[in-house]
Amino acid sequence: MSGSADDVVPRSSSARLRLTDEERRSILDRAVTRYVEHGYRVRSNTGRQAVVAKRQSVNVPLNAVLAILTGGFWLILLAVRLLNWPTDLVVLSVDETGELQGRFS
């Protein structure tokens, strides 16, 4: 038998090739670009981790009807709601093997 042990023993998943920082940054930048294309804004990007956010949309026709029906009182409530309007946050990172990790909150 002429062959090394590497030919017979399969590589484990922990023996994957580690990427350089530049390769990891490139993967992260592509992922951030996809989020930006879908309406997210970049809050921070360190090259190892990025945070993107998107405010939920406001139903303008419904709020206009409510403002008319309540004689403008709804605009006060709407202003308070907009100050506390929910935001979708996504924390993205790339591990040493190039796998993209996303944490949603």
PDB file of N, CA and C in Angstrom:
ATOM      1  N   MET A   1       0.827  -1.173   0.000  1.00  0.00           N
ATOM      2  CA  MET A   1       0.000   0.000   0.000  1.00  0.00           C
ATOM      3  C   MET A   1       0.873   1.239   0.000  1.00  0.00           C
ATOM      4  N   SER A   2       0.730   2.038  -0.991  1.00  0.00           N
ATOM      5  CA  SER A   2       1.514   3.258  -1.027  1.00  0.00           C
ATOM      6  C   SER A   2       0.570   4.439  -0.925  1.00  0.00           C
ATOM      7  N   GLY A   3       0.506   5.047   0.211  1.00  0.00           N
ATOM      8  CA  GLY A   3      -0.354   6.196   0.452  1.00  0.00           C
ATOM      9  C   GLY A   3      -0.155   6.678   1.868  1.00  0.00           C
ATOM     10  N   SER A   4      -0.483   7.901   2.058  1.00  0.00           N
ATOM     11  CA  SER A   4      -0.323   8.450   3.399  1.00  0.00           C
ATOM     12  C   SER A   4      -1.612   8.291   4.179  1.00  0.00           C
ATOM     13  N   ALA A   5      -1.530   8.550   5.461  1.00  0.00           N
ATOM     14  CA  ALA A   5      -2.702   8.459   6.318  1.00  0.00           C
ATOM     15  C   ALA A   5      -3.740   9.502   5.926  1.00  0.00           C
ATOM     16  N   ASP A   6      -3.294  10.608   5.316  1.00  0.00           N
ATOM     17  CA  ASP A   6      -4.228  11.645   4.888  1.00  0.00           C
ATOM     18  C   ASP A   6      -5.143  11.160   3.774  1.00  0.00           C
ATOM     19  N   ASP A   7      -4.669  10.193   2.978  1.00  0.00           N
ATOM     20  CA  ASP A   7      -5.482   9.661   1.895  1.00  0.00           C
ATOM     21  C   ASP A   7      -6.606   8.769   2.419  1.00  0.00           C
ATOM     22  N   VAL A   8      -6.400   8.161   3.580  1.00  0.00           N
ATOM     23  CA  VAL A   8      -7.347   7.196   4.114  1.00  0.00           C
ATOM     24  C   VAL A   8      -8.285   7.837   5.129  1.00  0.00           C
ATOM     25  N   VAL A   9      -7.758   8.660   5.991  1.00  0.00           N
ATOM     26  CA  VAL A   9      -8.549   9.247   7.069  1.00  0.00           C
ATOM     27  C   VAL A   9      -9.210  10.527   6.564  1.00  0.00           C
ATOM     28  N   PRO A  10     -10.541  10.585   6.627  1.00  0.00           N
ATOM     29  CA  PRO A  10     -11.208  11.807   6.167  1.00  0.00           C
ATOM     30  C   PRO A  10     -10.934  12.968   7.123  1.00  0.00           C
ATOM     31  N   ARG A  11     -10.917  14.145   6.564  1.00  0.00           N
ATOM     32  CA  ARG A  11     -10.709  15.328   7.387  1.00  0.00           C
ATOM     33  C   ARG A  11     -11.970  15.623   8.180  1.00  0.00           C
ATOM     34  N   SER A  12     -11.779  16.004   9.408  1.00  0.00           N
ATOM     35  CA  SER A  12     -12.927  16.361  10.229  1.00  0.00           C
ATOM     36  C   SER A  12     -13.320  17.799   9.927  1.00  0.00           C
ATOM     37  N   SER A  13     -14.521  18.172  10.352  1.00  0.00           N
ATOM     38  CA  SER A  13     -14.993  19.535  10.098  1.00  0.00           C
ATOM     39  C   SER A  13     -14.172  20.556  10.873  1.00  0.00           C
ATOM     40  N   SER A  14     -13.524  20.121  11.962  1.00  0.00           N
ATOM     41  CA  SER A  14     -12.718  21.063  12.734  1.00  0.00           C
ATOM     42  C   SER A  14     -11.388  21.363  12.057  1.00  0.00           C
ATOM     43  N   ALA A  15     -11.043  20.586  11.023  1.00  0.00           N
ATOM     44  CA  ALA A  15      -9.781  20.788  10.325  1.00  0.00           C
ATOM     45  C   ALA A  15      -9.964  21.655   9.072  1.00  0.00           C
ATOM     46  N   ARG A  16     -11.060  22.396   9.004  1.00  0.00           N
ATOM     47  CA  ARG A  16     -11.290  23.258   7.848  1.00  0.00           C
ATOM     48  C   ARG A  16     -10.228  24.346   7.773  1.00  0.00           C
ATOM     49  N   LEU A  17     -10.040  24.813   6.581  1.00  0.00           N
ATOM     50  CA  LEU A  17      -9.075  25.872   6.339  1.00  0.00           C
ATOM     51  C   LEU A  17      -9.576  27.177   6.923  1.00  0.00           C
ATOM     52  N   ARG A  18      -8.706  27.870   7.639  1.00  0.00           N
ATOM     53  CA  ARG A  18      -9.076  29.162   8.210  1.00  0.00           C
ATOM     54  C   ARG A  18      -8.879  30.248   7.163  1.00  0.00           C
ATOM     55  N   LEU A  19      -9.814  31.183   7.127  1.00  0.00           N
ATOM     56  CA  LEU A  19      -9.753  32.271   6.164  1.00  0.00           C
ATOM     57  C   LEU A  19      -8.955  33.441   6.736  1.00  0.00           C
ATOM     58  N   THR A  20      -8.419  34.236   5.834  1.00  0.00           N
ATOM     59  CA  THR A  20      -7.716  35.442   6.270  1.00  0.00           C
ATOM     60  C   THR A  20      -8.745  36.492   6.680  1.00  0.00           C
ATOM     61  N   ASP A  21      -8.276  37.509   7.377  1.00  0.00           N
ATOM     62  CA  ASP A  21      -9.168  38.588   7.787  1.00  0.00           C
ATOM     63  C   ASP A  21      -9.782  39.285   6.581  1.00  0.00           C
ATOM     64  N   GLU A  22      -9.021  39.425   5.511  1.00  0.00           N
ATOM     65  CA  GLU A  22      -9.531  40.070   4.303  1.00  0.00           C
ATOM     66  C   GLU A  22     -10.648  39.243   3.659  1.00  0.00           C
ATOM     67  N   GLU A  23     -10.508  37.926   3.636  1.00  0.00           N
ATOM     68  CA  GLU A  23     -11.548  37.060   3.076  1.00  0.00           C
ATOM     69  C   GLU A  23     -12.811  37.123   3.935  1.00  0.00           C
ATOM     70  N   ARG A  24     -12.636  37.132   5.253  1.00  0.00           N
ATOM     71  CA  ARG A  24     -13.781  37.223   6.159  1.00  0.00           C
ATOM     72  C   ARG A  24     -14.492  38.567   5.979  1.00  0.00           C
ATOM     73  N   ARG A  25     -13.705  39.632   5.831  1.00  0.00           N
ATOM     74  CA  ARG A  25     -14.289  40.967   5.631  1.00  0.00           C
ATOM     75  C   ARG A  25     -15.081  40.999   4.328  1.00  0.00           C
ATOM     76  N   SER A  26     -14.574  40.363   3.291  1.00  0.00           N
ATOM     77  CA  SER A  26     -15.259  40.329   2.002  1.00  0.00           C
ATOM     78  C   SER A  26     -16.612  39.617   2.112  1.00  0.00           C
ATOM     79  N   ILE A  27     -16.643  38.506   2.824  1.00  0.00           N
ATOM     80  CA  ILE A  27     -17.899  37.772   3.024  1.00  0.00           C
ATOM     81  C   ILE A  27     -18.886  38.633   3.801  1.00  0.00           C
ATOM     82  N   LEU A  28     -18.404  39.283   4.842  1.00  0.00           N
ATOM     83  CA  LEU A  28     -19.263  40.144   5.657  1.00  0.00           C
ATOM     84  C   LEU A  28     -19.789  41.323   4.840  1.00  0.00           C
ATOM     85  N   ASP A  29     -18.938  41.927   4.031  1.00  0.00           N
ATOM     86  CA  ASP A  29     -19.362  43.067   3.208  1.00  0.00           C
ATOM     87  C   ASP A  29     -20.442  42.659   2.203  1.00  0.00           C
ATOM     88  N   ARG A  30     -20.315  41.477   1.624  1.00  0.00           N
ATOM     89  CA  ARG A  30     -21.346  41.002   0.688  1.00  0.00           C
ATOM     90  C   ARG A  30     -22.674  40.787   1.406  1.00  0.00           C
ATOM     91  N   ALA A  31     -22.624  40.241   2.623  1.00  0.00           N
ATOM     92  CA  ALA A  31     -23.853  40.019   3.386  1.00  0.00           C
ATOM     93  C   ALA A  31     -24.496  41.353   3.766  1.00  0.00           C
ATOM     94  N   VAL A  32     -23.685  42.314   4.180  1.00  0.00           N
ATOM     95  CA  VAL A  32     -24.210  43.639   4.541  1.00  0.00           C
ATOM     96  C   VAL A  32     -24.841  44.294   3.319  1.00  0.00           C
ATOM     97  N   THR A  33     -24.226  44.154   2.162  1.00  0.00           N
ATOM     98  CA  THR A  33     -24.772  44.723   0.929  1.00  0.00           C
ATOM     99  C   THR A  33     -26.152  44.154   0.628  1.00  0.00           C
ATOM    100  N   ARG A  34     -26.332  42.849   0.848  1.00  0.00           N
ATOM    101  CA  ARG A  34     -27.644  42.232   0.620  1.00  0.00           C
ATOM    102  C   ARG A  34     -28.695  42.814   1.560  1.00  0.00           C
ATOM    103  N   TYR A  35     -28.327  43.022   2.818  1.00  0.00           N
ATOM    104  CA  TYR A  35     -29.278  43.619   3.762  1.00  0.00           C
ATOM    105  C   TYR A  35     -29.614  45.053   3.364  1.00  0.00           C
ATOM    106  N   VAL A  36     -28.628  45.816   2.938  1.00  0.00           N
ATOM    107  CA  VAL A  36     -28.860  47.203   2.525  1.00  0.00           C
ATOM    108  C   VAL A  36     -29.800  47.243   1.321  1.00  0.00           C
ATOM    109  N   GLU A  37     -29.658  46.292   0.406  1.00  0.00           N
ATOM    110  CA  GLU A  37     -30.545  46.216  -0.752  1.00  0.00           C
ATOM    111  C   GLU A  37     -31.994  45.963  -0.342  1.00  0.00           C
ATOM    112  N   HIS A  38     -32.200  45.387   0.850  1.00  0.00           N
ATOM    113  CA  HIS A  38     -33.546  45.108   1.353  1.00  0.00           C
ATOM    114  C   HIS A  38     -34.018  46.157   2.362  1.00  0.00           C
ATOM    115  N   GLY A  39     -33.399  47.326   2.367  1.00  0.00           N
ATOM    116  CA  GLY A  39     -33.898  48.430   3.171  1.00  0.00           C
ATOM    117  C   GLY A  39     -33.253  48.615   4.536  1.00  0.00           C
ATOM    118  N   TYR A  40     -32.267  47.815   4.872  1.00  0.00           N
ATOM    119  CA  TYR A  40     -31.584  47.965   6.158  1.00  0.00           C
ATOM    120  C   TYR A  40     -30.522  49.057   6.051  1.00  0.00           C
ATOM    121  N   ARG A  41     -30.191  49.653   7.189  1.00  0.00           N
ATOM    122  CA  ARG A  41     -29.113  50.635   7.261  1.00  0.00           C
ATOM    123  C   ARG A  41     -28.011  50.088   8.146  1.00  0.00           C
ATOM    124  N   VAL A  42     -26.787  50.421   7.810  1.00  0.00           N
ATOM    125  CA  VAL A  42     -25.634  49.944   8.572  1.00  0.00           C
ATOM    126  C   VAL A  42     -25.449  50.841   9.787  1.00  0.00           C
ATOM    127  N   ARG A  43     -25.496  50.234  10.965  1.00  0.00           N
ATOM    128  CA  ARG A  43     -25.234  50.991  12.196  1.00  0.00           C
ATOM    129  C   ARG A  43     -23.754  50.964  12.532  1.00  0.00           C
ATOM    130  N   SER A  44     -23.114  49.819  12.317  1.00  0.00           N
ATOM    131  CA  SER A  44     -21.665  49.725  12.525  1.00  0.00           C
ATOM    132  C   SER A  44     -21.126  48.552  11.721  1.00  0.00           C
ATOM    133  N   ASN A  45     -19.853  48.657  11.361  1.00  0.00           N
ATOM    134  CA  ASN A  45     -19.177  47.586  10.636  1.00  0.00           C
ATOM    135  C   ASN A  45     -17.698  47.660  10.997  1.00  0.00           C
ATOM    136  N   THR A  46     -17.248  46.686  11.785  1.00  0.00           N
ATOM    137  CA  THR A  46     -15.854  46.676  12.223  1.00  0.00           C
ATOM    138  C   THR A  46     -14.983  45.795  11.349  1.00  0.00           C
ATOM    139  N   GLY A  47     -15.579  45.116  10.392  1.00  0.00           N
ATOM    140  CA  GLY A  47     -14.830  44.179   9.571  1.00  0.00           C
ATOM    141  C   GLY A  47     -14.970  42.758  10.080  1.00  0.00           C
ATOM    142  N   ARG A  48     -15.157  42.613  11.361  1.00  0.00           N
ATOM    143  CA  ARG A  48     -15.403  41.289  11.959  1.00  0.00           C
ATOM    144  C   ARG A  48     -16.869  41.105  12.321  1.00  0.00           C
ATOM    145  N   GLN A  49     -17.543  42.224  12.573  1.00  0.00           N
ATOM    146  CA  GLN A  49     -18.941  42.190  12.966  1.00  0.00           C
ATOM    147  C   GLN A  49     -19.634  43.434  12.429  1.00  0.00           C
ATOM    148  N   ALA A  50     -20.866  43.250  11.974  1.00  0.00           N
ATOM    149  CA  ALA A  50     -21.645  44.376  11.463  1.00  0.00           C
ATOM    150  C   ALA A  50     -23.028  44.337  12.103  1.00  0.00           C
ATOM    151  N   VAL A  51     -23.573  45.517  12.348  1.00  0.00           N
ATOM    152  CA  VAL A  51     -24.923  45.643  12.878  1.00  0.00           C
ATOM    153  C   VAL A  51     -25.729  46.435  11.860  1.00  0.00           C
ATOM    154  N   VAL A  52     -26.832  45.836  11.397  1.00  0.00           N
ATOM    155  CA  VAL A  52     -27.717  46.508  10.459  1.00  0.00           C
ATOM    156  C   VAL A  52     -29.100  46.604  11.095  1.00  0.00           C
ATOM    157  N   ALA A  53     -29.839  47.658  10.761  1.00  0.00           N
ATOM    158  CA  ALA A  53     -31.143  47.886  11.373  1.00  0.00           C
ATOM    159  C   ALA A  53     -32.136  48.355  10.326  1.00  0.00           C
ATOM    160  N   LYS A  54     -33.400  48.040  10.582  1.00  0.00           N
ATOM    161  CA  LYS A  54     -34.476  48.464   9.692  1.00  0.00           C
ATOM    162  C   LYS A  54     -35.691  48.788  10.557  1.00  0.00           C
ATOM    163  N   ARG A  55     -36.188  50.011  10.392  1.00  0.00           N
ATOM    164  CA  ARG A  55     -37.404  50.386  11.114  1.00  0.00           C
ATOM    165  C   ARG A  55     -38.598  49.788  10.400  1.00  0.00           C
ATOM    166  N   GLN A  56     -39.557  49.330  11.177  1.00  0.00           N
ATOM    167  CA  GLN A  56     -40.766  48.787  10.584  1.00  0.00           C
ATOM    168  C   GLN A  56     -41.545  49.907   9.916  1.00  0.00           C
ATOM    169  N   SER A  57     -42.253  49.578   8.865  1.00  0.00           N
ATOM    170  CA  SER A  57     -42.948  50.595   8.082  1.00  0.00           C
ATOM    171  C   SER A  57     -44.204  51.099   8.799  1.00  0.00           C
ATOM    172  N   VAL A  58     -44.600  52.301   8.436  1.00  0.00           N
ATOM    173  CA  VAL A  58     -45.785  52.950   8.998  1.00  0.00           C
ATOM    174  C   VAL A  58     -46.900  52.858   7.971  1.00  0.00           C
ATOM    175  N   ASN A  59     -48.080  52.481   8.414  1.00  0.00           N
ATOM    176  CA  ASN A  59     -49.241  52.407   7.529  1.00  0.00           C
ATOM    177  C   ASN A  59     -49.836  53.806   7.405  1.00  0.00           C
ATOM    178  N   VAL A  60     -49.402  54.546   6.401  1.00  0.00           N
ATOM    179  CA  VAL A  60     -49.791  55.950   6.238  1.00  0.00           C
ATOM    180  C   VAL A  60     -51.299  56.111   6.000  1.00  0.00           C
ATOM    181  N   PRO A  61     -51.922  55.338   5.100  1.00  0.00           N
ATOM    182  CA  PRO A  61     -53.364  55.528   4.888  1.00  0.00           C
ATOM    183  C   PRO A  61     -54.197  55.297   6.157  1.00  0.00           C
ATOM    184  N   LEU A  62     -53.859  54.271   6.912  1.00  0.00           N
ATOM    185  CA  LEU A  62     -54.594  53.994   8.144  1.00  0.00           C
ATOM    186  C   LEU A  62     -54.430  55.134   9.142  1.00  0.00           C
ATOM    187  N   ASN A  63     -53.220  55.638   9.288  1.00  0.00           N
ATOM    188  CA  ASN A  63     -52.985  56.723  10.234  1.00  0.00           C
ATOM    189  C   ASN A  63     -53.671  58.012   9.785  1.00  0.00           C
ATOM    190  N   ALA A  64     -53.761  58.243   8.493  1.00  0.00           N
ATOM    191  CA  ALA A  64     -54.459  59.421   7.991  1.00  0.00           C
ATOM    192  C   ALA A  64     -55.954  59.332   8.305  1.00  0.00           C
ATOM    193  N   VAL A  65     -56.537  58.171   8.103  1.00  0.00           N
ATOM    194  CA  VAL A  65     -57.962  57.975   8.413  1.00  0.00           C
ATOM    195  C   VAL A  65     -58.207  58.166   9.904  1.00  0.00           C
ATOM    196  N   LEU A  66     -57.344  57.592  10.733  1.00  0.00           N
ATOM    197  CA  LEU A  66     -57.507  57.735  12.185  1.00  0.00           C
ATOM    198  C   LEU A  66     -57.351  59.189  12.624  1.00  0.00           C
ATOM    199  N   ALA A  67     -56.442  59.916  12.002  1.00  0.00           N
ATOM    200  CA  ALA A  67     -56.265  61.335  12.327  1.00  0.00           C
ATOM    201  C   ALA A  67     -57.511  62.132  11.956  1.00  0.00           C
ATOM    202  N   ILE A  68     -58.118  61.829  10.827  1.00  0.00           N
ATOM    203  CA  ILE A  68     -59.337  62.533  10.403  1.00  0.00           C
ATOM    204  C   ILE A  68     -60.501  62.191  11.332  1.00  0.00           C
ATOM    205  N   LEU A  69     -60.656  60.893  11.654  1.00  0.00           N
ATOM    206  CA  LEU A  69     -61.773  60.453  12.500  1.00  0.00           C
ATOM    207  C   LEU A  69     -61.675  60.996  13.920  1.00  0.00           C
ATOM    208  N   THR A  70     -60.476  61.211  14.409  1.00  0.00           N
ATOM    209  CA  THR A  70     -60.311  61.682  15.793  1.00  0.00           C
ATOM    210  C   THR A  70     -60.050  63.183  15.859  1.00  0.00           C
ATOM    211  N   GLY A  71     -60.200  63.861  14.778  1.00  0.00           N
ATOM    212  CA  GLY A  71     -60.012  65.305  14.765  1.00  0.00           C
ATOM    213  C   GLY A  71     -58.572  65.719  15.039  1.00  0.00           C
ATOM    214  N   GLY A  72     -57.618  64.900  14.639  1.00  0.00           N
ATOM    215  CA  GLY A  72     -56.208  65.219  14.814  1.00  0.00           C
ATOM    216  C   GLY A  72     -55.594  64.672  16.091  1.00  0.00           C
ATOM    217  N   PHE A  73     -56.433  64.203  17.024  1.00  0.00           N
ATOM    218  CA  PHE A  73     -55.898  63.659  18.277  1.00  0.00           C
ATOM    219  C   PHE A  73     -54.961  62.478  18.028  1.00  0.00           C
ATOM    220  N   TRP A  74     -55.258  61.695  17.002  1.00  0.00           N
ATOM    221  CA  TRP A  74     -54.427  60.529  16.692  1.00  0.00           C
ATOM    222  C   TRP A  74     -52.990  60.931  16.362  1.00  0.00           C
ATOM    223  N   LEU A  75     -52.779  62.143  15.851  1.00  0.00           N
ATOM    224  CA  LEU A  75     -51.425  62.585  15.517  1.00  0.00           C
ATOM    225  C   LEU A  75     -50.537  62.657  16.757  1.00  0.00           C
ATOM    226  N   ILE A  76     -51.129  63.022  17.900  1.00  0.00           N
ATOM    227  CA  ILE A  76     -50.356  63.050  19.149  1.00  0.00           C
ATOM    228  C   ILE A  76     -49.946  61.632  19.533  1.00  0.00           C
ATOM    229  N   LEU A  77     -50.884  60.719  19.470  1.00  0.00           N
ATOM    230  CA  LEU A  77     -50.571  59.317  19.786  1.00  0.00           C
ATOM    231  C   LEU A  77     -49.570  58.737  18.797  1.00  0.00           C
ATOM    232  N   LEU A  78     -49.721  59.102  17.540  1.00  0.00           N
ATOM    233  CA  LEU A  78     -48.801  58.612  16.517  1.00  0.00           C
ATOM    234  C   LEU A  78     -47.380  59.113  16.780  1.00  0.00           C
ATOM    235  N   ALA A  79     -47.249  60.370  17.182  1.00  0.00           N
ATOM    236  CA  ALA A  79     -45.922  60.922  17.486  1.00  0.00           C
ATOM    237  C   ALA A  79     -45.259  60.139  18.626  1.00  0.00           C
ATOM    238  N   VAL A  80     -46.019  59.806  19.650  1.00  0.00           N
ATOM    239  CA  VAL A  80     -45.470  59.021  20.765  1.00  0.00           C
ATOM    240  C   VAL A  80     -45.076  57.627  20.283  1.00  0.00           C
ATOM    241  N   ARG A  81     -45.920  57.036  19.463  1.00  0.00           N
ATOM    242  CA  ARG A  81     -45.617  55.697  18.938  1.00  0.00           C
ATOM    243  C   ARG A  81     -44.375  55.707  18.059  1.00  0.00           C
ATOM    244  N   LEU A  82     -44.213  56.752  17.253  1.00  0.00           N
ATOM    245  CA  LEU A  82     -43.055  56.814  16.356  1.00  0.00           C
ATOM    246  C   LEU A  82     -41.749  56.956  17.127  1.00  0.00           C
ATOM    247  N   LEU A  83     -41.790  57.607  18.267  1.00  0.00           N
ATOM    248  CA  LEU A  83     -40.581  57.723  19.093  1.00  0.00           C
ATOM    249  C   LEU A  83     -40.135  56.362  19.619  1.00  0.00           C
ATOM    250  N   ASN A  84     -41.083  55.462  19.807  1.00  0.00           N
ATOM    251  CA  ASN A  84     -40.796  54.119  20.329  1.00  0.00           C
ATOM    252  C   ASN A  84     -41.030  53.042  19.273  1.00  0.00           C
ATOM    253  N   TRP A  85     -40.931  53.428  18.020  1.00  0.00           N
ATOM    254  CA  TRP A  85     -41.248  52.503  16.917  1.00  0.00           C
ATOM    255  C   TRP A  85     -40.252  51.348  16.889  1.00  0.00           C
ATOM    256  N   PRO A  86     -40.730  50.123  16.700  1.00  0.00           N
ATOM    257  CA  PRO A  86     -39.830  48.959  16.710  1.00  0.00           C
ATOM    258  C   PRO A  86     -38.812  48.980  15.568  1.00  0.00           C
ATOM    259  N   THR A  87     -37.637  48.468  15.860  1.00  0.00           N
ATOM    260  CA  THR A  87     -36.565  48.376  14.881  1.00  0.00           C
ATOM    261  C   THR A  87     -36.067  46.931  14.849  1.00  0.00           C
ATOM    262  N   ASP A  88     -35.893  46.406  13.646  1.00  0.00           N
ATOM    263  CA  ASP A  88     -35.306  45.079  13.482  1.00  0.00           C
ATOM    264  C   ASP A  88     -33.791  45.226  13.438  1.00  0.00           C
ATOM    265  N   LEU A  89     -33.103  44.614  14.391  1.00  0.00           N
ATOM    266  CA  LEU A  89     -31.639  44.646  14.425  1.00  0.00           C
ATOM    267  C   LEU A  89     -31.087  43.284  14.052  1.00  0.00           C
ATOM    268  N   VAL A  90     -30.036  43.283  13.260  1.00  0.00           N
ATOM    269  CA  VAL A  90     -29.350  42.043  12.904  1.00  0.00           C
ATOM    270  C   VAL A  90     -27.859  42.251  13.141  1.00  0.00           C
ATOM    271  N   VAL A  91     -27.264  41.340  13.908  1.00  0.00           N
ATOM    272  CA  VAL A  91     -25.827  41.372  14.161  1.00  0.00           C
ATOM    273  C   VAL A  91     -25.208  40.261  13.320  1.00  0.00           C
ATOM    274  N   LEU A  92     -24.327  40.629  12.397  1.00  0.00           N
ATOM    275  CA  LEU A  92     -23.700  39.683  11.483  1.00  0.00           C
ATOM    276  C   LEU A  92     -22.223  39.538  11.820  1.00  0.00           C
ATOM    277  N   SER A  93     -21.726  38.310  11.718  1.00  0.00           N
ATOM    278  CA  SER A  93     -20.300  38.062  11.891  1.00  0.00           C
ATOM    279  C   SER A  93     -19.919  36.857  11.046  1.00  0.00           C
ATOM    280  N   VAL A  94     -18.627  36.729  10.783  1.00  0.00           N
ATOM    281  CA  VAL A  94     -18.113  35.616   9.988  1.00  0.00           C
ATOM    282  C   VAL A  94     -17.064  34.902  10.832  1.00  0.00           C
ATOM    283  N   ASP A  95     -17.224  33.575  10.999  1.00  0.00           N
ATOM    284  CA  ASP A  95     -16.241  32.836  11.794  1.00  0.00           C
ATOM    285  C   ASP A  95     -15.000  32.513  10.967  1.00  0.00           C
ATOM    286  N   GLU A  96     -14.033  31.834  11.569  1.00  0.00           N
ATOM    287  CA  GLU A  96     -12.743  31.567  10.925  1.00  0.00           C
ATOM    288  C   GLU A  96     -12.858  30.715   9.671  1.00  0.00           C
ATOM    289  N   THR A  97     -13.937  29.916   9.591  1.00  0.00           N
ATOM    290  CA  THR A  97     -14.100  29.041   8.434  1.00  0.00           C
ATOM    291  C   THR A  97     -14.928  29.677   7.319  1.00  0.00           C
ATOM    292  N   GLY A  98     -15.390  30.911   7.537  1.00  0.00           N
ATOM    293  CA  GLY A  98     -16.141  31.611   6.504  1.00  0.00           C
ATOM    294  C   GLY A  98     -17.641  31.475   6.620  1.00  0.00           C
ATOM    295  N   GLU A  99     -18.119  30.892   7.710  1.00  0.00           N
ATOM    296  CA  GLU A  99     -19.559  30.730   7.883  1.00  0.00           C
ATOM    297  C   GLU A  99     -20.148  32.012   8.464  1.00  0.00           C
ATOM    298  N   LEU A 100     -21.191  32.508   7.817  1.00  0.00           N
ATOM    299  CA  LEU A 100     -21.852  33.738   8.243  1.00  0.00           C
ATOM    300  C   LEU A 100     -22.780  33.425   9.405  1.00  0.00           C
ATOM    301  N   GLN A 101     -22.668  34.199  10.475  1.00  0.00           N
ATOM    302  CA  GLN A 101     -23.507  34.048  11.647  1.00  0.00           C
ATOM    303  C   GLN A 101     -24.412  35.266  11.729  1.00  0.00           C
ATOM    304  N   GLY A 102     -25.689  35.069  12.001  1.00  0.00           N
ATOM    305  CA  GLY A 102     -26.608  36.188  12.156  1.00  0.00           C
ATOM    306  C   GLY A 102     -27.418  36.051  13.421  1.00  0.00           C
ATOM    307  N   ARG A 103     -27.505  37.136  14.179  1.00  0.00           N
ATOM    308  CA  ARG A 103     -28.290  37.130  15.413  1.00  0.00           C
ATOM    309  C   ARG A 103     -29.338  38.227  15.263  1.00  0.00           C
ATOM    310  N   PHE A 104     -30.598  37.849  15.343  1.00  0.00           N
ATOM    311  CA  PHE A 104     -31.694  38.782  15.127  1.00  0.00           C
ATOM    312  C   PHE A 104     -32.296  39.203  16.453  1.00  0.00           C
ATOM    313  N   SER A 105     -32.610  40.487  16.570  1.00  0.00           N
ATOM    314  CA  SER A 105     -33.287  40.962  17.782  1.00  0.00           C
ATOM    315  C   SER A 105     -34.237  42.075  17.441  1.00  0.00           C
TER     316      SER A 105
END
